[in-house]
């Protein structure tokens, strides 16, 4: 049960959602009836099944592979090894970060779970059984697992196949001004420092990754059904990697059971399904199991951040600086815009008006799975927000100031927007104090502090944690942002059929966010036909215009903009057709939602449906106007959008066991103009739950040999209704000045904003014991350990 606050005085008078507001989701009738259609539901005539043999060790030379017994197993059609792929020039594939990744091992295994061989069989069981018959000899090598050790001179070299490479260094990147920042730090009254680790986690969508590849040898076409958040970008990459002409490739991403960044990359399994289909001449299905997904198919975070914040003794924050060690695993396969190897980490400056800021990020290889995906986050925003929000709390503790008061004192003020931050990003709009105060009001902040004081006197460990985040979502514009050379823009096509029913085709791909509803609502708002008369088509490259896809909360900021503009284009065209039908001039017409009418004579006009029929009918149309009511656009956003939020978390820590109970969580979000408040709440609830998982339960850990200790849901814990409180949500509305309808993204805000609020609350609860920091996940064992720190001799 959630408490939303629709009658929200602080939201100002812009808080009306557009058009149809809390419209029930158009996609739900099929989902609630179990009629969703996922990749694993696809069955093609003659389809074969693939399974991947994975390495049991993290680092080893491959001595030999014997596939004879596997090939002889009943039902097995083919066994493919790295050697076979070398012959096809497919043993290595380019990653999204200008590196290459082994599709199947040829020389050396570089992480536990790496792909070693691919069996294609008549059914899944035969394929799985045959994996056990493949004999592989490994010459095991020492592994490098800790990023801090990766740059040591004697560290094992992970990528020794790259000529001349003698270390594990990938890149150095920096933002901000080092000299200016050092100068501000040199004259500051107060400096606090902390090493802050954002541990390796995994998006763990409910549906794992998978593909069904159908290569038709006669005409050379490839139809690939796959779990993809970006079907168009995948098609271009498949054309480049596999050498199949792009017009012969069709990618279909049907219903997707959650993506959260896990389905942005192209994994070896997808490529192997395609190779399997080419080799056997039959469709091949490959769907990974849960352990494969957790162990090999990308990861998130894994940032070791050394952070510092400088301030005056009165609590004016002056500067932030940080050095980050980024563990990218065995191949640099992170998915983010090319120019930004550390994603949008620039936003570590947070929501504060700083004098200076500087960061460096060093990427290293280790013997761990590759990926570095933006798990429900806009390319490292989560890590950045966590860093700055922990530092601000540590500063508040040092200054003995209330953390809410410290934040309120330092926020960028409404009149400072658009605000250019110290790493060169222009925040579009914001009213931070209003959101913070609303969140404090919903929480009853002063009363909570009184309660805490009383409890502390009784020895009870109650904590109140705040986080205030600014996100940066909606990548492009294309001049600054691309993925492997593809500019980050999105297309939309709108067609109004003669009877006034519409179809809008979009280039982004929903994984559960409700695009079929909200994008219909945008069209409904712009041209005045009801959402139920508008079909939203997505997820099929043959059916939709080109665009870069859904991740980093970019659908509404980019594709939402495209949809609003294409609807306006149709509306404008409709004016000319209406003028022809009414035998008047276009400039004599005026628009009201759903119809053009004659200025000064509202009774004379034509509805969109009448105009659609007119467009396809017999009316003589003006010069240059085609006989349809269709349009298409590609929207190149002028800037990112900057949603923000004020979160307050209340925890109780059991002094005996270290168990943390999240008792209350108040989330006030501002995503600009709201399209569907019910969907927004759902997005926020999901993200907050993610945050509880990351803050309290989740880590993909490894032992020294590189064994993955988080390879199943027995070890990698997923939060359930048992671990989360009744969310209390609220909102303010500060429209984006540059987005066609003023909307910003919301999908990832809560995942970004909630972990620091929870950890800040835990540290606040433990502060009487002298605890000033604790690294996630705050499991009972870790919390208990931190509590014992007080007993240790100085
Ligand atoms: O890219 P992704 O769809 O994951 O994220 P998003 O653009 O933040 O949108 C998530 C869902 O919330 C979509 O259905 C949006 O249309 C909806 N939304 C909304 O109703 N109003 C907003 N201002 C932002 C998103």
PDB file of C-alpha atoms and ligand atoms in Angstrom, residues 17-18 21 25 27 229 260 471 473-474 508-519 521-522 549-560 643 670-681 683 739 741-749, ligand 1:
ATOM      1  CA  UNK A  17      -0.833  15.053 -15.085  1.00  0.00           C
ATOM      2  CA  UNK A  18      -1.368  15.354 -18.810  1.00  0.00           C
ATOM      3  CA  UNK A  21      -3.665  10.716 -15.996  1.00  0.00           C
ATOM      4  CA  UNK A  25      -2.268  -0.013 -18.306  1.00  0.00           C
ATOM      5  CA  UNK A  27      -0.790  -4.024 -21.639  1.00  0.00           C
ATOM      6  CA  UNK A 229      16.402  -3.228 -24.763  1.00  0.00           C
ATOM      7  CA  UNK A 260      17.248  -2.909 -15.902  1.00  0.00           C
ATOM      8  CA  UNK A 471      19.722  12.485 -11.995  1.00  0.00           C
ATOM      9  CA  UNK A 473      18.633  11.081 -18.006  1.00  0.00           C
ATOM     10  CA  UNK A 474      17.601  11.016 -21.644  1.00  0.00           C
ATOM     11  CA  UNK A 508      12.254   2.322 -27.807  1.00  0.00           C
ATOM     12  CA  UNK A 509      11.441  -1.031 -26.290  1.00  0.00           C
ATOM     13  CA  UNK A 510       9.390  -1.470 -23.121  1.00  0.00           C
ATOM     14  CA  UNK A 511      10.503  -4.069 -20.596  1.00  0.00           C
ATOM     15  CA  UNK A 512       7.503  -3.511 -18.360  1.00  0.00           C
ATOM     16  CA  UNK A 513       7.402   0.271 -18.012  1.00  0.00           C
ATOM     17  CA  UNK A 514       3.989   0.662 -19.635  1.00  0.00           C
ATOM     18  CA  UNK A 515       4.963   2.421 -22.859  1.00  0.00           C
ATOM     19  CA  UNK A 516       1.888   1.073 -24.648  1.00  0.00           C
ATOM     20  CA  UNK A 517      -0.148   3.197 -22.257  1.00  0.00           C
ATOM     21  CA  UNK A 518       1.909   6.330 -21.694  1.00  0.00           C
ATOM     22  CA  UNK A 519       2.941   6.867 -25.300  1.00  0.00           C
ATOM     23  CA  UNK A 521      -1.491   9.154 -23.675  1.00  0.00           C
ATOM     24  CA  UNK A 522       1.005  11.590 -25.185  1.00  0.00           C
ATOM     25  CA  UNK A 549      16.371   2.075 -27.382  1.00  0.00           C
ATOM     26  CA  UNK A 550      15.384   2.009 -23.736  1.00  0.00           C
ATOM     27  CA  UNK A 551      17.913   2.298 -20.925  1.00  0.00           C
ATOM     28  CA  UNK A 552      19.064   5.102 -18.694  1.00  0.00           C
ATOM     29  CA  UNK A 553      15.431   6.317 -18.343  1.00  0.00           C
ATOM     30  CA  UNK A 554      15.712   7.711 -21.842  1.00  0.00           C
ATOM     31  CA  UNK A 555      12.342   6.611 -23.237  1.00  0.00           C
ATOM     32  CA  UNK A 556      10.229   9.507 -22.053  1.00  0.00           C
ATOM     33  CA  UNK A 557      12.898  12.211 -22.399  1.00  0.00           C
ATOM     34  CA  UNK A 558      13.815  11.147 -25.949  1.00  0.00           C
ATOM     35  CA  UNK A 559      11.151   8.923 -27.475  1.00  0.00           C
ATOM     36  CA  UNK A 560       8.408  10.724 -25.531  1.00  0.00           C
ATOM     37  CA  UNK A 643      14.883  14.732 -12.487  1.00  0.00           C
ATOM     38  CA  UNK A 670      10.090  15.413  -9.414  1.00  0.00           C
ATOM     39  CA  UNK A 671      10.078  14.129 -13.002  1.00  0.00           C
ATOM     40  CA  UNK A 672       8.698  17.287 -14.564  1.00  0.00           C
ATOM     41  CA  UNK A 673       5.344  16.970 -16.297  1.00  0.00           C
ATOM     42  CA  UNK A 674       3.766  13.672 -15.246  1.00  0.00           C
ATOM     43  CA  UNK A 675       2.076  11.538 -17.876  1.00  0.00           C
ATOM     44  CA  UNK A 676       0.596   8.711 -15.804  1.00  0.00           C
ATOM     45  CA  UNK A 677       0.940   9.109 -12.021  1.00  0.00           C
ATOM     46  CA  UNK A 678      -0.055   5.480 -11.391  1.00  0.00           C
ATOM     47  CA  UNK A 679       2.754   4.206 -13.635  1.00  0.00           C
ATOM     48  CA  UNK A 680       5.155   6.679 -12.042  1.00  0.00           C
ATOM     49  CA  UNK A 681       4.298   5.322  -8.585  1.00  0.00           C
ATOM     50  CA  UNK A 683       8.285   2.804 -11.213  1.00  0.00           C
ATOM     51  CA  UNK A 739      11.334  18.806 -23.514  1.00  0.00           C
ATOM     52  CA  UNK A 741       5.870  18.310 -22.969  1.00  0.00           C
ATOM     53  CA  UNK A 742       8.166  19.221 -20.066  1.00  0.00           C
ATOM     54  CA  UNK A 743       8.645  15.583 -18.978  1.00  0.00           C
ATOM     55  CA  UNK A 744      11.790  14.134 -17.428  1.00  0.00           C
ATOM     56  CA  UNK A 745      12.500  10.437 -16.855  1.00  0.00           C
ATOM     57  CA  UNK A 746      11.386   8.586 -13.728  1.00  0.00           C
ATOM     58  CA  UNK A 747      12.238   4.904 -14.314  1.00  0.00           C
ATOM     59  CA  UNK A 748      15.482   4.905 -12.391  1.00  0.00           C
ATOM     60  CA  UNK A 749      15.195   7.733  -9.903  1.00  0.00           C
TER      61      UNK A 749
HETATM   62  O1  LIG B   1      13.187   4.578 -20.358  1.00  0.00           O
HETATM   63  P1  LIG B   1      12.197   4.042 -19.389  1.00  0.00           P
HETATM   64  O2  LIG B   1      10.873   3.732 -19.983  1.00  0.00           O
HETATM   65  O3  LIG B   1      12.744   2.926 -18.567  1.00  0.00           O
HETATM   66  O4  LIG B   1      11.971   5.191 -18.278  1.00  0.00           O
HETATM   67  P2  LIG B   1      11.039   6.489 -18.284  1.00  0.00           P
HETATM   68  O5  LIG B   1      11.165   7.240 -19.530  1.00  0.00           O
HETATM   69  O6  LIG B   1      11.379   7.210 -17.021  1.00  0.00           O
HETATM   70  O7  LIG B   1       9.549   5.948 -18.200  1.00  0.00           O
HETATM   71  C1  LIG B   1       9.066   4.965 -17.323  1.00  0.00           C
HETATM   72  C2  LIG B   1       7.550   4.975 -17.398  1.00  0.00           C
HETATM   73  O8  LIG B   1       7.034   6.097 -16.650  1.00  0.00           O
HETATM   74  C3  LIG B   1       7.016   5.130 -18.820  1.00  0.00           C
HETATM   75  O9  LIG B   1       5.801   4.452 -19.000  1.00  0.00           O
HETATM   76  C4  LIG B   1       6.807   6.612 -18.874  1.00  0.00           C
HETATM   77  O10 LIG B   1       6.037   7.065 -19.929  1.00  0.00           O
HETATM   78  C5  LIG B   1       6.256   6.940 -17.499  1.00  0.00           C
HETATM   79  N1  LIG B   1       6.523   8.360 -17.170  1.00  0.00           N
HETATM   80  C6  LIG B   1       5.486   9.234 -16.921  1.00  0.00           C
HETATM   81  O11 LIG B   1       4.326   8.823 -16.884  1.00  0.00           O
HETATM   82  N2  LIG B   1       5.760  10.583 -16.716  1.00  0.00           N
HETATM   83  C7  LIG B   1       7.039  11.039 -16.705  1.00  0.00           C
HETATM   84  N3  LIG B   1       7.310  12.319 -16.502  1.00  0.00           N
HETATM   85  C8  LIG B   1       8.100  10.141 -16.911  1.00  0.00           C
HETATM   86  C9  LIG B   1       7.816   8.807 -17.163  1.00  0.00           C
END
